[in-house]
PDB file of C-alpha atoms in Angstrom:
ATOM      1  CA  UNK H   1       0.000   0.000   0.000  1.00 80.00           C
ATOM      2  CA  UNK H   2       1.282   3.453  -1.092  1.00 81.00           C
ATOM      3  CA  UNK H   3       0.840   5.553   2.122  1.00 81.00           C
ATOM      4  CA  UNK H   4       0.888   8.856  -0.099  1.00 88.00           C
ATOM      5  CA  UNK H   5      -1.646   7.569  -2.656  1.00 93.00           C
ATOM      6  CA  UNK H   6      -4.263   9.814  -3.375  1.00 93.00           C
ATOM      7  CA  UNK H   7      -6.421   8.847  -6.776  1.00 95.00           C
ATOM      8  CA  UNK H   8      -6.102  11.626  -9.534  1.00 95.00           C
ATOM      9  CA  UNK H   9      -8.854  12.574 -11.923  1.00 96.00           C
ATOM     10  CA  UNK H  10      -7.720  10.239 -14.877  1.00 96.00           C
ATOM     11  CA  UNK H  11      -7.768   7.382 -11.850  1.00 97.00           C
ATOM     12  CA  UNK H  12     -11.302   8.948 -11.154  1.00 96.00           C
ATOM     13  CA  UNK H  13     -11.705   8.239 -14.836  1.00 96.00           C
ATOM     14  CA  UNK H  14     -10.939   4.828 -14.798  1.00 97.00           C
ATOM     15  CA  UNK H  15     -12.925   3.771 -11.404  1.00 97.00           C
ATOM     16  CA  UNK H  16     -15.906   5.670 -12.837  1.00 95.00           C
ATOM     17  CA  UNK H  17     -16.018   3.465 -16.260  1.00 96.00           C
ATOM     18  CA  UNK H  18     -15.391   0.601 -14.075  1.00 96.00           C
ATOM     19  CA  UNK H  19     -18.505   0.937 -12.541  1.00 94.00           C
ATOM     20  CA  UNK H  20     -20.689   0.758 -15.812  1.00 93.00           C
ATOM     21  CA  UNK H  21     -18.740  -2.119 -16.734  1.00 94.00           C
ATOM     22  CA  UNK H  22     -16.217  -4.242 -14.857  1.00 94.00           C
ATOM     23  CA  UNK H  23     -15.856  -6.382 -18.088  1.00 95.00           C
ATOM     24  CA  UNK H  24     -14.098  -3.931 -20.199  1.00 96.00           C
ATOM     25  CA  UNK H  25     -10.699  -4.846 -21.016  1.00 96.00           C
ATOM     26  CA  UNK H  26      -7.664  -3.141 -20.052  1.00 97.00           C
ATOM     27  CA  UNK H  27      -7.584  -2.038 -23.924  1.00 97.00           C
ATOM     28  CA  UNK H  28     -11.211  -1.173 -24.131  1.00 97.00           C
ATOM     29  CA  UNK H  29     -11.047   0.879 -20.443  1.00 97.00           C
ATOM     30  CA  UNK H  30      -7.740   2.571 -21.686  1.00 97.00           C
ATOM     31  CA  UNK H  31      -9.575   3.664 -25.066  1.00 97.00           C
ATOM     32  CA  UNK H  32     -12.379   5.202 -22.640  1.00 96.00           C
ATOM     33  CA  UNK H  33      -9.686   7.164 -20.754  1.00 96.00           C
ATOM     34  CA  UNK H  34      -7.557   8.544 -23.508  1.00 95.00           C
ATOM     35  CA  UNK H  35      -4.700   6.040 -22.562  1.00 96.00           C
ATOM     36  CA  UNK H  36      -2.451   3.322 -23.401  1.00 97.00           C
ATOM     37  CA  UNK H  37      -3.052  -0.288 -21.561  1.00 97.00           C
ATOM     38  CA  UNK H  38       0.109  -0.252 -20.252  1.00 97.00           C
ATOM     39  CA  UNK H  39      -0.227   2.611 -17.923  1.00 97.00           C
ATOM     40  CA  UNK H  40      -3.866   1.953 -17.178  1.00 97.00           C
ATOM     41  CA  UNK H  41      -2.937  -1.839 -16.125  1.00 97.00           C
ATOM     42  CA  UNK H  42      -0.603   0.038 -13.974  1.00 97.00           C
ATOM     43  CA  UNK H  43      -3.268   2.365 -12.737  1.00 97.00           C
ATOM     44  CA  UNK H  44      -5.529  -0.099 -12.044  1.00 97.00           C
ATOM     45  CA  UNK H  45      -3.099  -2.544  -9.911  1.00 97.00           C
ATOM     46  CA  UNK H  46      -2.502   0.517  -7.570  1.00 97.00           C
ATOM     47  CA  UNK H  47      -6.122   1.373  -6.936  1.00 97.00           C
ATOM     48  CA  UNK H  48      -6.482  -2.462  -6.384  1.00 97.00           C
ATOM     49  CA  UNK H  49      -3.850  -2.713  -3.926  1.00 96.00           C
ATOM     50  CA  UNK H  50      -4.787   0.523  -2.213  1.00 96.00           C
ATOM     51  CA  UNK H  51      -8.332  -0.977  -1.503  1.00 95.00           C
ATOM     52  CA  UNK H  52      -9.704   2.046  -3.588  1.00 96.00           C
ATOM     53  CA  UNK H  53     -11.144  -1.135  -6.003  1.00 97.00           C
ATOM     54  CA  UNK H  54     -12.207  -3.723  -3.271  1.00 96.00           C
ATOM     55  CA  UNK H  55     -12.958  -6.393  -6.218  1.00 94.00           C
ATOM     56  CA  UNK H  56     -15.304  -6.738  -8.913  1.00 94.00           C
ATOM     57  CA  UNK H  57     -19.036  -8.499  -9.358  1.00 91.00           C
ATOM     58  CA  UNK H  58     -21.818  -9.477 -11.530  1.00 90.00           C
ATOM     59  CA  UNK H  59     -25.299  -7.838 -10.921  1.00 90.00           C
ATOM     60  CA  UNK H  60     -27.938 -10.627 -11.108  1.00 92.00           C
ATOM     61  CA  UNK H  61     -31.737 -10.288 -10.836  1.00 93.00           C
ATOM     62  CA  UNK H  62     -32.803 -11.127  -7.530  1.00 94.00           C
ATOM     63  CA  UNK H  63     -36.287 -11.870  -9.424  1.00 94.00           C
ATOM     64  CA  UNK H  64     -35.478 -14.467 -11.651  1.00 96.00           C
ATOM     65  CA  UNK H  65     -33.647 -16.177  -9.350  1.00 96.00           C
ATOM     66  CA  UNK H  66     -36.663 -16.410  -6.979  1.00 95.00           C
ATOM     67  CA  UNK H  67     -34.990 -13.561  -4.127  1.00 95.00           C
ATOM     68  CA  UNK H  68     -37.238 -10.766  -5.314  1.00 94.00           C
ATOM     69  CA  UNK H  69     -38.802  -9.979  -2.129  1.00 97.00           C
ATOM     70  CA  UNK H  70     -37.040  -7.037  -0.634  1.00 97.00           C
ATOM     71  CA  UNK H  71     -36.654  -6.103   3.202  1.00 98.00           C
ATOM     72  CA  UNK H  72     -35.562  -3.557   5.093  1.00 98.00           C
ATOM     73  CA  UNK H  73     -35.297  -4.855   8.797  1.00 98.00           C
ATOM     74  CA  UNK H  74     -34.673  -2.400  11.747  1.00 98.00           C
ATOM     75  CA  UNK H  75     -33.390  -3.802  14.463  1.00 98.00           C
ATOM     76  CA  UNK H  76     -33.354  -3.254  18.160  1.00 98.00           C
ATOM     77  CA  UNK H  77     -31.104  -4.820  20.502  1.00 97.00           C
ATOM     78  CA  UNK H  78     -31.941  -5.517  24.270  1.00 97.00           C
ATOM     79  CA  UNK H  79     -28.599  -4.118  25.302  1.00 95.00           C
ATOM     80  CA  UNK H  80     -25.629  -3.128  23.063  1.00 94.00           C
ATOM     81  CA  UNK H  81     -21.890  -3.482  24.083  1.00 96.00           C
ATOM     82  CA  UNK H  82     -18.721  -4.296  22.352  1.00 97.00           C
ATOM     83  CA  UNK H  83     -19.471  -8.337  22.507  1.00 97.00           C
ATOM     84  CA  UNK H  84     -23.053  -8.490  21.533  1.00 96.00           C
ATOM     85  CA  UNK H  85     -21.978  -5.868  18.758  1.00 97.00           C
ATOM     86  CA  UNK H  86     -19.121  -8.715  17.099  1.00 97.00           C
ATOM     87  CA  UNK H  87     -21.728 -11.820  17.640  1.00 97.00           C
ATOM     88  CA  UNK H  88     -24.214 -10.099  15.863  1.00 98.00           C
ATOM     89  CA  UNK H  89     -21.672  -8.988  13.148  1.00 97.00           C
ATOM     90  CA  UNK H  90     -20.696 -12.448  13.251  1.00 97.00           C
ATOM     91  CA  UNK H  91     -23.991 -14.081  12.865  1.00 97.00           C
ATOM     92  CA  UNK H  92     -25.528 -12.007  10.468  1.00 97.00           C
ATOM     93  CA  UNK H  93     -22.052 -12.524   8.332  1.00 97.00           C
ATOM     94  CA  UNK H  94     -23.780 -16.240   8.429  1.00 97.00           C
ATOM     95  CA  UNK H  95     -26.976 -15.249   7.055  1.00 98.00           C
ATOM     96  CA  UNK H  96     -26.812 -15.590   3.000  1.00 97.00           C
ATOM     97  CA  UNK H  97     -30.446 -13.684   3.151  1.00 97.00           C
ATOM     98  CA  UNK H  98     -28.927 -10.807   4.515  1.00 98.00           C
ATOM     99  CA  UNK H  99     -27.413  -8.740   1.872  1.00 97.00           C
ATOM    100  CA  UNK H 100     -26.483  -5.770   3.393  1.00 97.00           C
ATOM    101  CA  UNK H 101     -26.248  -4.839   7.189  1.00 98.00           C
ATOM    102  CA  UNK H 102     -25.372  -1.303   8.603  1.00 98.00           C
ATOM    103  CA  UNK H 103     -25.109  -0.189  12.400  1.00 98.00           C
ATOM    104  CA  UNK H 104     -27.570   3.113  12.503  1.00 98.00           C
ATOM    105  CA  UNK H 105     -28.275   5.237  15.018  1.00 96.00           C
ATOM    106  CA  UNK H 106     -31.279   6.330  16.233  1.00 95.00           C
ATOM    107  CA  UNK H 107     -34.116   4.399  17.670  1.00 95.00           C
ATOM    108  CA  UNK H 108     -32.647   1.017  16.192  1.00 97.00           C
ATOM    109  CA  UNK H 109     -29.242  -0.156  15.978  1.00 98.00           C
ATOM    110  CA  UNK H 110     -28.940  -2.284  13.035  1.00 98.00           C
ATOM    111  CA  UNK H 111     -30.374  -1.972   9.808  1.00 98.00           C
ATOM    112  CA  UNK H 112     -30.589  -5.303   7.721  1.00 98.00           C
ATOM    113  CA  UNK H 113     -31.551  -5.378   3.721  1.00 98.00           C
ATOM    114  CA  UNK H 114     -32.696  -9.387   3.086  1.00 98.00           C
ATOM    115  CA  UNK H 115     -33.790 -11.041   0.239  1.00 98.00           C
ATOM    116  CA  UNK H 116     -36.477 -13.452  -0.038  1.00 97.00           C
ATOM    117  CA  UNK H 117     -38.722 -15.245  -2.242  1.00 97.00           C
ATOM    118  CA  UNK H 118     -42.016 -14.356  -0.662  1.00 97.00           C
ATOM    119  CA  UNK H 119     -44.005 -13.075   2.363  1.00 97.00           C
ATOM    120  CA  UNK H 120     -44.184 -16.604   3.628  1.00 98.00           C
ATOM    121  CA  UNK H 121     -40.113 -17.036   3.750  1.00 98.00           C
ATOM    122  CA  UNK H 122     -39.655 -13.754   5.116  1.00 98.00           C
ATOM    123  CA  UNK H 123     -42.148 -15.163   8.237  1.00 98.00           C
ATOM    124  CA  UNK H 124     -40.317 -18.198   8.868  1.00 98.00           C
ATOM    125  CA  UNK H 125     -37.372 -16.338   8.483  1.00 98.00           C
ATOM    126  CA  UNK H 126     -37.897 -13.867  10.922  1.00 97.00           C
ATOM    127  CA  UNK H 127     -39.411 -16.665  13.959  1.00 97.00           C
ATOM    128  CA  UNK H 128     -36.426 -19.407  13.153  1.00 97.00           C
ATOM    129  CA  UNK H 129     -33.563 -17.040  12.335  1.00 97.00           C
ATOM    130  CA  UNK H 130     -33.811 -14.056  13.261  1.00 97.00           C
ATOM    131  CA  UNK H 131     -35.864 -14.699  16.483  1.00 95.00           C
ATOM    132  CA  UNK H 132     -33.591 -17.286  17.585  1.00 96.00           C
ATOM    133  CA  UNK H 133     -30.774 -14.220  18.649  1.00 96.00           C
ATOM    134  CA  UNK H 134     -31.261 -13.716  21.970  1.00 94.00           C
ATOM    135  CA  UNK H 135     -30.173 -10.362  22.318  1.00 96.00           C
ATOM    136  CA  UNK H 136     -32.354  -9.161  19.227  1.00 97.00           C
ATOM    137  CA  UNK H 137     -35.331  -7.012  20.999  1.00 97.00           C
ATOM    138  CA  UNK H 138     -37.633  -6.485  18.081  1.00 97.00           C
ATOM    139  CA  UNK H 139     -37.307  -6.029  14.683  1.00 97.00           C
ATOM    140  CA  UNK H 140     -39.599  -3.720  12.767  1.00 97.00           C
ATOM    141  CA  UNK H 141     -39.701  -4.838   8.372  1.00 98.00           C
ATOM    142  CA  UNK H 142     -40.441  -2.256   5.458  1.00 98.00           C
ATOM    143  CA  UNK H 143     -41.417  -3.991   2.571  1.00 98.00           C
ATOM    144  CA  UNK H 144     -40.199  -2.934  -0.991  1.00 97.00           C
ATOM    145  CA  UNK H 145     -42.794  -2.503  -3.557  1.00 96.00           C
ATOM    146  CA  UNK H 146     -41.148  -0.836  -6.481  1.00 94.00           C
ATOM    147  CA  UNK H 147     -37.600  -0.196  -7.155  1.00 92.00           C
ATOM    148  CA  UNK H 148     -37.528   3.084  -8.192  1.00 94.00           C
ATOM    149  CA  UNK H 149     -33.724   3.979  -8.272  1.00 90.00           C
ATOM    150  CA  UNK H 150     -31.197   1.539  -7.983  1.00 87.00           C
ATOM    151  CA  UNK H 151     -27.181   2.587  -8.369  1.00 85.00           C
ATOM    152  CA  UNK H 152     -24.799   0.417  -6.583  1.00 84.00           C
ATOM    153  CA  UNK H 153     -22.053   2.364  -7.799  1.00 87.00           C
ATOM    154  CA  UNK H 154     -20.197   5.336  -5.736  1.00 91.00           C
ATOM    155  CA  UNK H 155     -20.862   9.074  -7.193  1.00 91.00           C
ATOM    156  CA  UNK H 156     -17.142  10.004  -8.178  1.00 91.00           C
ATOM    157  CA  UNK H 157     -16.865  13.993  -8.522  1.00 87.00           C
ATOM    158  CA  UNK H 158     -14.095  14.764 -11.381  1.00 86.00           C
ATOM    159  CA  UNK H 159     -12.751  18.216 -11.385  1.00 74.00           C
TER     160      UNK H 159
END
């Protein structure tokens, strides 16, 4: 790791491409950023190994593949200290229907996105999984009914 490192705008470029489409190659990416491969395989290695790029993945449709039911689950704990905080981190890390998990604060203190087939799932889900953490003091779902925006991608300003 280059302890210096900060990403100029033609890395800004490149990471910004990236995100439309992790399947260019180098030559096609260097074409979209005015550059040869050889320094944008170079420019790419030390984003890489500066954690700016954390890895690459394929967007699949939760729908067809029968996870289309999307949940946003609050929850509360009944007390909150460094050890519940790193089992729960741990567990949920263990639960492939959680997607996405974020400490908040606020009223809750853990905000879950899960995918699931249906409403039925999502039920037994929440008694047999969820409700089986001990320390879990209720949990409060939104339901998605429309995607309206979706960008998974990171808003890269390029002066």
């Amino acid at each position: 790791m280059d302890k210096e490192f900060k990403p100029d705008k033609v890395d800004l470029r490149i990471m910004q491409v990236l995100q439309e489409n992790a399947r260019l190659t180098t030559k096609e990416l260097a074409a979209k950023v005015c550059l040869s491969p050889t320094p944008v395989f170079e420019r790419l290695k030390r984003l890489e190994r500066n954690g700016y790029i954390k890895g690459y993945i394929a967007l699949l449709d939760a729908e067809k593949l029968g996870a289309g039911f999307t949940v946003f689950c609050n929850v509360k704990m009944s007390h909150i200290n460094a050890r519940v905080a790193a089992d729960f981190a741990r567990v949920v890390a263990d639960i492939p229907q959680v997607t996405e998990c974020y400490n908040i604060s606020g009223t809750n203190d853990y905000l879950l996105k899960i995918l699931a087939p249906d409403m039925v799932y999502y039920k037994e889900f929440i008694l047999n999984v969820l409700g089986e953490i001990e320390y879990i003091a209720s949990v409060e779902s939104v339901f998605v009914m429309d995607e309206v925006k979706l960008r998974r991608g990171i808003p890269l300003k390029i002066t």
